[in-house]
Coordinates of C-alpha atoms in Angstrom, one line a residue:
M1 CA 4.6 9.9 12.1
Q2 CA 7.9 10.6 13.9
Q3 CA 9.7 10.2 10.5
F4 CA 7.6 13.0 8.9
T5 CA 9.9 15.8 9.9
S6 CA 11.8 18.5 8.0
E7 CA 15.0 16.6 8.7
N8 CA 13.7 13.4 7.1
R9 CA 12.2 15.0 4.0
E10 CA 14.6 13.1 1.7
K11 CA 12.7 10.0 2.8
W12 CA 9.0 11.0 2.7
D13 CA 9.1 13.2 -0.3
K14 CA 9.7 10.1 -2.5
P15 CA 7.1 7.5 -3.6
E16 CA 9.2 4.6 -2.3
Y17 CA 8.6 5.6 1.3
W18 CA 4.8 5.4 1.0
I19 CA 4.8 2.2 -1.1
K20 CA 6.5 0.5 1.8
I21 CA 3.5 1.4 4.0
C22 CA 0.9 0.5 1.4
E23 CA 2.6 -2.2 -0.7
H24 CA -0.7 -3.2 -2.5
L25 CA -1.0 0.4 -3.9
S26 CA 1.0 2.1 -6.6
V27 CA 2.6 5.5 -7.2
K28 CA 3.7 5.9 -10.8
D29 CA 4.7 9.6 -11.1
N30 CA 2.5 11.4 -13.6
S31 CA 1.1 8.0 -14.5
Q32 CA -1.0 7.5 -17.5
D33 CA -1.6 3.8 -16.7
A34 CA -4.7 2.8 -14.9
K35 CA -4.8 -0.4 -12.9
Y36 CA -8.6 0.1 -12.6
E37 CA -10.1 1.3 -15.8
T38 CA -12.8 3.9 -15.7
D39 CA -16.0 2.7 -17.2
D40 CA -17.7 5.7 -18.7
A41 CA -20.9 3.6 -18.9
F42 CA -20.9 3.2 -15.1
W43 CA -23.3 6.0 -14.5
S44 CA -25.4 5.5 -17.7
H45 CA -28.4 4.3 -15.7
S46 CA -28.1 6.9 -12.9
K47 CA -31.1 8.9 -12.1
N48 CA -31.0 12.7 -12.4
Y49 CA -29.2 13.6 -9.2
K50 CA -29.3 17.2 -10.1
L51 CA -33.0 17.4 -9.3
D52 CA -32.4 16.1 -5.8
L53 CA -29.5 18.5 -5.3
L54 CA -31.8 21.4 -6.3
S55 CA -34.7 20.3 -4.1
K56 CA -33.1 18.7 -1.1
G57 CA -29.5 19.9 -1.2
Y58 CA -28.3 16.3 -1.3
A59 CA -28.6 13.2 -3.4
L60 CA -28.1 9.5 -2.4
V61 CA -26.0 7.6 -5.0
D62 CA -27.0 3.9 -4.4
Q63 CA -24.8 2.4 -7.2
S64 CA -21.6 1.0 -5.8
L65 CA -18.3 2.0 -7.2
P66 CA -15.9 -0.8 -8.2
N67 CA -15.5 -3.1 -5.2
E68 CA -11.9 -4.0 -5.9
L69 CA -10.9 -0.3 -5.9
I70 CA -12.9 0.5 -2.8
V71 CA -11.3 -2.4 -0.9
A72 CA -7.8 -1.4 -2.0
L73 CA -8.3 2.2 -0.7
R74 CA -9.9 1.0 2.5
E75 CA -7.0 -1.2 3.2
G76 CA -4.7 1.6 2.3
V77 CA -6.3 4.0 4.8
E78 CA -6.1 1.3 7.5
K79 CA -2.4 0.8 6.9
L80 CA -1.7 4.6 6.9
V81 CA -3.6 4.9 10.2
E82 CA -1.7 2.0 11.6
A83 CA 1.5 3.8 10.7
S84 CA 0.2 6.9 12.6
Y85 CA -0.5 8.9 9.5
P86 CA -3.8 10.8 8.8
A87 CA -6.1 9.0 6.3
S88 CA -5.7 11.8 3.7
F89 CA -2.2 10.5 2.8
I90 CA -4.2 8.0 0.7
F91 CA -4.2 10.8 -2.0
L92 CA -0.6 10.0 -2.7
F93 CA -1.6 6.8 -4.5
D94 CA -2.6 6.2 -8.1
E95 CA -5.7 4.2 -7.1
T96 CA -7.2 7.2 -5.3
W97 CA -6.9 9.3 -8.4
Q98 CA -8.4 6.5 -10.5
L99 CA -11.4 6.7 -8.1
A100 CA -11.3 10.5 -8.6
R101 CA -12.0 9.9 -12.3
Y102 CA -15.4 8.3 -11.4
S103 CA -16.1 11.1 -9.0
R104 CA -15.3 13.8 -11.5
L105 CA -17.5 12.1 -14.1
L106 CA -20.4 12.1 -11.6
L107 CA -19.8 15.7 -10.4
E108 CA -19.5 17.1 -13.9
D109 CA -22.5 15.2 -15.2
F110 CA -24.9 16.5 -12.5
T111 CA -23.5 19.9 -11.7
S112 CA -22.2 22.8 -13.8
N113 CA -19.0 23.0 -11.8
P114 CA -15.5 21.6 -12.7
F115 CA -13.5 19.3 -10.5
H116 CA -11.8 21.0 -7.6
Y117 CA -9.0 20.0 -5.3
D118 CA -10.4 20.3 -1.7
L119 CA -9.6 16.6 -1.0
L120 CA -10.0 14.8 2.3
S121 CA -10.2 11.3 3.7
W122 CA -11.4 10.3 7.2
Y123 CA -11.0 7.4 9.6
I124 CA -13.5 7.7 12.4
D125 CA -12.6 5.4 15.2
K126 CA -13.8 7.3 18.2
G127 CA -16.3 10.2 18.0
G128 CA -18.3 12.0 15.5
F129 CA -18.4 15.7 14.5
S130 CA -20.7 18.7 15.1
P131 CA -23.3 20.2 12.8
H132 CA -21.8 22.6 10.2
R133 CA -21.9 23.9 6.7
D134 CA -18.9 23.4 4.4
R135 CA -18.9 27.0 3.2
Q136 CA -20.2 30.1 4.8
P137 CA -19.9 32.9 2.1
E138 CA -20.7 36.5 3.1
H139 CA -23.1 36.7 0.2
V140 CA -24.9 33.4 0.1
A141 CA -26.9 34.2 -3.0
S142 CA -23.7 34.6 -5.0
S143 CA -22.7 31.0 -4.2
F144 CA -25.6 29.7 -6.4
H145 CA -26.0 29.8 -10.2
P146 CA -29.1 31.7 -11.6
D147 CA -31.1 28.4 -11.8
G148 CA -30.5 27.7 -8.1
E149 CA -27.7 25.2 -8.5
A150 CA -25.0 25.4 -6.0
K151 CA -21.5 26.5 -7.1
F152 CA -19.8 24.1 -4.8
A153 CA -20.7 20.4 -4.2
T154 CA -19.1 17.4 -2.5
H155 CA -19.0 13.7 -3.5
W156 CA -18.7 11.7 -0.3
I157 CA -17.8 8.1 -0.7
A158 CA -18.0 5.4 1.9
L159 CA -14.9 3.1 1.9
T160 CA -16.5 1.0 4.7
P161 CA -20.1 0.6 5.7
A162 CA -21.3 3.9 7.2
T163 CA -24.0 3.1 9.7
T164 CA -25.9 4.8 12.5
S165 CA -23.5 3.0 14.8
N166 CA -20.3 4.3 13.4
S167 CA -20.9 7.9 12.4
C168 CA -22.8 7.9 9.1
L169 CA -23.8 11.4 8.0
Y170 CA -27.0 13.2 9.2
M171 CA -28.5 16.1 7.3
I172 CA -31.3 18.6 7.4
P173 CA -33.0 18.9 3.9
K174 CA -32.8 22.3 2.2
D175 CA -36.6 22.9 2.5
H176 CA -36.4 22.7 6.3
D177 CA -33.4 25.0 6.6
P178 CA -34.2 28.7 6.7
G179 CA -30.5 29.7 6.3
Y180 CA -29.7 27.4 3.4
T181 CA -30.4 29.9 0.6
K182 CA -30.7 33.3 2.3
G183 CA -27.8 32.9 4.8
D184 CA -27.6 32.5 8.6
E185 CA -28.6 35.2 11.0
D186 CA -26.0 36.8 13.1
K187 CA -25.9 35.6 16.8
K188 CA -28.5 32.9 16.0
D189 CA -27.9 29.2 16.0
P190 CA -28.8 27.9 12.5
L191 CA -29.5 24.5 13.9
S192 CA -32.1 25.8 16.3
L193 CA -33.8 27.7 13.5
A194 CA -34.0 24.6 11.4
L195 CA -35.2 22.6 14.4
P196 CA -37.4 25.0 16.4
N197 CA -39.5 22.4 18.2
K198 CA -39.7 18.7 19.1
E199 CA -41.7 17.8 16.0
A200 CA -39.0 19.4 13.8
F201 CA -36.5 16.8 14.8
Q202 CA -38.4 14.4 12.5
R203 CA -36.9 16.3 9.6
I204 CA -33.4 15.0 10.3
R205 CA -32.3 12.4 7.8
A206 CA -29.8 9.7 8.5
M207 CA -27.6 8.7 5.5
P208 CA -26.3 5.1 6.0
R209 CA -24.2 4.0 3.1
D210 CA -22.7 0.6 2.2
S211 CA -19.1 0.6 1.1
G212 CA -18.8 2.0 -2.4
Q213 CA -22.1 3.9 -2.1
S214 CA -21.9 7.7 -1.9
I215 CA -23.7 11.0 -1.3
L216 CA -23.7 14.3 -3.3
F217 CA -24.4 17.4 -1.3
T218 CA -23.9 21.1 -1.6
H219 CA -21.8 23.6 0.5
R220 CA -25.0 24.8 2.3
I221 CA -26.4 21.6 3.7
I222 CA -26.3 21.2 7.5
H223 CA -24.6 17.9 8.2
W224 CA -22.9 16.1 11.1
G225 CA -21.8 12.6 12.3
S226 CA -22.9 10.8 15.4
I227 CA -20.5 9.5 18.1
K228 CA -19.4 6.0 17.1
D229 CA -20.6 3.1 19.3
P230 CA -17.6 1.6 21.2
E231 CA -18.2 -1.8 19.8
A232 CA -18.7 -0.6 16.2
T233 CA -16.0 -1.0 13.5
P234 CA -14.3 2.3 12.4
R235 CA -15.7 4.2 9.5
A236 CA -13.5 5.3 6.6
A237 CA -14.6 7.7 3.8
I238 CA -13.1 9.9 1.1
S239 CA -14.5 12.9 -0.7
F240 CA -14.0 14.9 -3.9
V241 CA -15.3 18.3 -4.7
C242 CA -16.4 20.5 -7.7
S243 CA -16.5 24.3 -7.6
D244 CA -17.3 27.1 -10.0
P245 CA -14.1 29.1 -10.2
S246 CA -16.0 32.3 -9.6
F247 CA -16.8 30.9 -6.1
E248 CA -13.6 29.1 -5.3
K249 CA -10.7 28.5 -7.7
P250 CA -8.9 25.2 -8.0
Y251 CA -6.0 24.9 -5.5
V252 CA -3.6 23.7 -8.2
D253 CA -3.3 23.8 -12.0
P254 CA -6.4 21.8 -13.1
T255 CA -4.5 20.5 -16.1
C256 CA -2.4 18.3 -13.9
F257 CA -5.3 15.8 -13.7
T258 CA -6.9 14.8 -17.0
D259 CA -8.4 11.8 -18.7
D260 CA -5.0 10.8 -19.9
Q261 CA -2.8 11.5 -16.8
L262 CA -2.8 11.5 -13.0
P263 CA -1.3 14.4 -11.0
P264 CA 2.5 14.0 -10.5
F265 CA 3.5 12.8 -7.0
S266 CA 4.9 16.1 -6.0
I267 CA 1.5 17.8 -6.5
R268 CA -0.3 15.0 -4.6
L269 CA 2.0 15.5 -1.7
L270 CA 1.7 19.3 -1.9
L271 CA -2.1 19.0 -1.6
V272 CA -1.9 16.6 1.3
C273 CA 0.5 18.8 3.2
A274 CA -1.6 21.9 2.5
Q275 CA -4.8 20.3 3.5
L276 CA -3.4 19.0 6.8
I277 CA -2.4 22.6 7.6
I278 CA -5.8 24.0 6.6
Y279 CA -7.6 21.4 8.7
H280 CA -5.0 21.2 11.4
Q281 CA -7.6 21.3 14.2
R282 CA -9.3 18.2 12.7
F283 CA -6.2 16.0 13.0
Q284 CA -3.9 15.2 15.9
L285 CA -0.6 16.4 14.3
S286 CA 2.7 17.1 16.0
K287 CA 4.3 20.5 15.7
S288 CA 7.2 18.9 13.8
M289 CA 4.8 17.4 11.3
L290 CA 3.0 20.7 10.8
K291 CA 6.3 22.5 10.2
A292 CA 7.4 19.8 7.8
C293 CA 4.2 20.2 5.9
F294 CA 4.5 24.0 5.8
E295 CA 8.1 23.9 4.6
F296 CA 7.2 21.6 1.8
C297 CA 4.3 23.9 0.8
K298 CA 6.6 26.9 1.0
S299 CA 9.1 25.2 -1.3
M300 CA 6.3 24.7 -3.9
E301 CA 4.4 27.9 -3.2
D302 CA 4.3 28.8 -6.9
K303 CA 2.2 25.6 -7.6
L304 CA -0.6 26.7 -5.3
E305 CA -3.4 29.1 -6.1
K306 CA -2.6 32.5 -4.5
T307 CA -5.7 32.7 -2.2
Y308 CA -5.3 29.1 -1.1
W309 CA -1.6 29.7 -0.3
H310 CA -2.6 32.6 1.9
K311 CA -5.0 30.4 3.7
V312 CA -2.3 27.8 4.3
V313 CA 0.0 30.6 5.7
F314 CA -2.9 31.9 7.9
E315 CA -3.7 28.5 9.3
F316 CA -0.1 27.6 9.9
V317 CA 0.4 30.7 12.0
E318 CA -2.7 30.0 13.9
A319 CA -1.6 26.4 14.6
M320 CA 1.8 27.7 15.9
K321 CA 0.1 30.3 18.1
E322 CA -2.2 27.6 19.5
D323 CA 0.9 25.4 20.2
A324 CA 2.6 28.4 21.9
Q325 CA -0.2 28.5 24.5
T326 CA 1.2 25.3 26.0
N327 CA 4.7 25.1 24.5
E328 CA 7.1 28.0 24.4
L329 CA 8.3 28.9 20.9
D330 CA 12.0 29.3 20.3
E331 CA 13.4 32.5 18.9
S332 CA 13.6 31.3 15.3
E333 CA 10.0 30.2 15.4
E334 CA 8.8 33.5 16.8
E335 CA 10.7 35.4 14.1
E336 CA 9.2 33.1 11.4
I337 CA 5.6 33.6 12.7
M338 CA 6.1 37.4 12.9
E339 CA 7.4 37.5 9.3
L340 CA 4.6 35.4 8.0
M341 CA 2.0 37.5 9.8
L342 CA 3.5 40.7 8.4
K343 CA 3.6 39.4 4.8
A344 CA 0.0 38.2 5.0
E345 CA -1.3 41.5 6.3
Q346 CA 0.8 43.5 3.8
S347 CA -0.8 41.5 1.0
G348 CA -4.3 42.2 2.3
Y349 CA -4.9 38.7 3.5
G350 CA -5.4 37.8 7.2
E351 CA -5.9 40.0 10.2
Y352 CA -4.2 38.4 13.2
S353 CA -5.0 39.0 16.8
D354 CA -4.0 37.4 20.1
D355 CA -7.6 36.6 21.1
Y356 CA -8.7 34.6 18.0
D357 CA -11.7 32.5 18.7
E358 CA -11.6 28.7 19.1
G359 CA -14.8 27.9 17.3
S360 CA -15.4 24.3 16.6
N361 CA -12.5 22.1 17.5
E362 CA -13.3 18.5 16.5
L363 CA -10.4 16.3 15.8
E364 CA -10.3 13.6 13.2
G365 CA -11.1 11.0 15.9
G366 CA -14.0 13.1 17.1
A367 CA -12.7 14.4 20.4
D368 CA -12.7 18.2 21.1
A369 CA -9.4 19.9 20.8
G370 CA -10.1 21.9 23.9
D371 CA -12.8 23.6 26.0
D372 CA -14.0 27.1 25.4
D373 CA -16.0 29.7 27.2
F374 CA -18.8 30.2 24.8
S375 CA -22.4 29.8 25.8
D376 CA -24.5 27.1 24.1
E377 CA -26.1 29.6 21.8
E378 CA -22.7 31.3 20.9
E379 CA -21.1 27.9 20.3
G380 CA -24.0 26.8 18.1
T381 CA -23.5 29.9 15.9
L382 CA -19.7 29.4 15.8
L383 CA -20.1 25.9 14.6
F384 CA -21.5 27.3 11.4
R385 CA -18.6 29.6 10.7
A386 CA -17.3 27.1 8.2
A387 CA -14.8 27.5 5.5
S388 CA -15.3 30.6 3.4
G389 CA -16.1 30.6 -0.2
C390 CA -14.5 33.1 -2.6
D391 CA -16.5 35.5 -4.8
D392 CA -15.2 37.2 -7.9
N393 CA -13.2 39.6 -5.9
N394 CA -11.7 36.9 -3.7
T395 CA -13.5 38.4 -0.7
E396 CA -13.7 35.9 2.1
G397 CA -17.2 35.3 3.2
S398 CA -17.9 34.5 6.8
V399 CA -19.4 36.1 9.9
E400 CA -16.2 37.9 10.8
N401 CA -14.5 37.9 7.5
E402 CA -10.8 36.7 7.8
K403 CA -10.8 37.0 11.6
D404 CA -13.2 34.1 11.4
R405 CA -11.2 30.8 11.6
K406 CA -11.5 28.4 8.7
R407 CA -13.7 25.6 9.8
P408 CA -13.9 23.4 6.8
R409 CA -15.3 20.0 6.0
T410 CA -15.0 17.3 8.7
K411 CA -16.7 14.0 8.0

C-alpha cells in the first residue's frame, strides 16, 4: 500500500500496475469483450424473490453464480489483500463487472430499481461487525414504493463459503422488527426493540452461503456478522446495489455500464477511491492513501454525482480530523481542510464541529477503531445511524441530519 500515494499516481492510475498484482484478471479499458459470457437464462428458473423481499426484507438466492468467475474473483481479492490493498480494489477488473451483469439482471428482475454504484468488497480475516441498517432516512416511508417495495436493495455474493464460523450474515426478519417500516425511535436501541426478551432471540436468522450463492436484502433489514473463529478460513464477499433515483441517485453516469460495455478504468478507479473515503472507518488506511484517493477524486469531481461528491468531501475532512487527534497536521493540510469545510457549508452540505460523534467504528478486519464514552443504550442507538438515503429534495435522512456520521454498509 506504500506505493499508493499522490507522488506515485503515475503508477497506480494505470491498469498495468494492477494487472501485475492480479495477473489472472484483465483490465481492458472500456471493454466490450467478456471473458465470461452472461447467460440471460441463468435466472430463468429462479423463484419470485420479490415476494420474500416484501414479506421478510431479504431473500436467499441458492443458485450458484458461475464457479470459474467466482474463483477468479476470490483469488483476486486474496492477491490484493496480500499486497496490502483493501478488497474493494477488485472493482478495477473486467471480471468483477462481468459478475455485475448477473447481479444487475437479478436486481432489476426482482425490484423496480435500476443498478446503482454503491459497490464494496470485504475480506474478513479477524472479527465481524455490529448490527446496523444500510440506510436510515429521515422519512422512512418515503424510502418505499407505494406497493411496499424498498427503493434500495443489496445483492450480497459470497466469494468463499460464508459460515457461522467465519462471519456469515445474521438478520432479523421484517415482521419481527418494529422500526423496519415506521422508523426507529429516538434514544431507543432498535435491536432491543426487535429482541425484547429471551424468547425473541429465536427470531434471529443465520444466513450461511456457499461460494457463489447470494442474498438479496433491503436497506432497512437489521444485519450483522459474528466474530470469526480463529481457526476458520477468511470470508470474502462482494456486493452490488440497486436504488430508485428519487431515493439515492447513481454515483456516476449510469450509461458507463451497459449490456455492451464495461465502465472505463478511470471510472472504476474513481469509484474505488471515493468508496474508500466514504467508508474510511471500515478500512485500515494510511493518511497518505486517503489523501491520494481524495486528490484523484478531486481531479475527476465532474464525474461524480453532486451529492455523492459532497459526501466524499465531508468524510475526507472527518478522516483528517480524526488523524489530527493523534498526528499533528501541517500548515498546508490545515488550510486545505478549512477550505473544504467552508466550501461544503457554503453549498449547504455538511455542518462540521469539533465534537463529532464516533458512532460505530468497525474496521474491515472487524476490530473497533477506538473506544468511546457512550453507554450501552446510546451506543446501540448510534449503531443504527447508518448511511443516509436521499429524498427528492436531497435531504439527508438520519437522526441528526448531516451531523450524523455516514455509517454505511459493512459486511
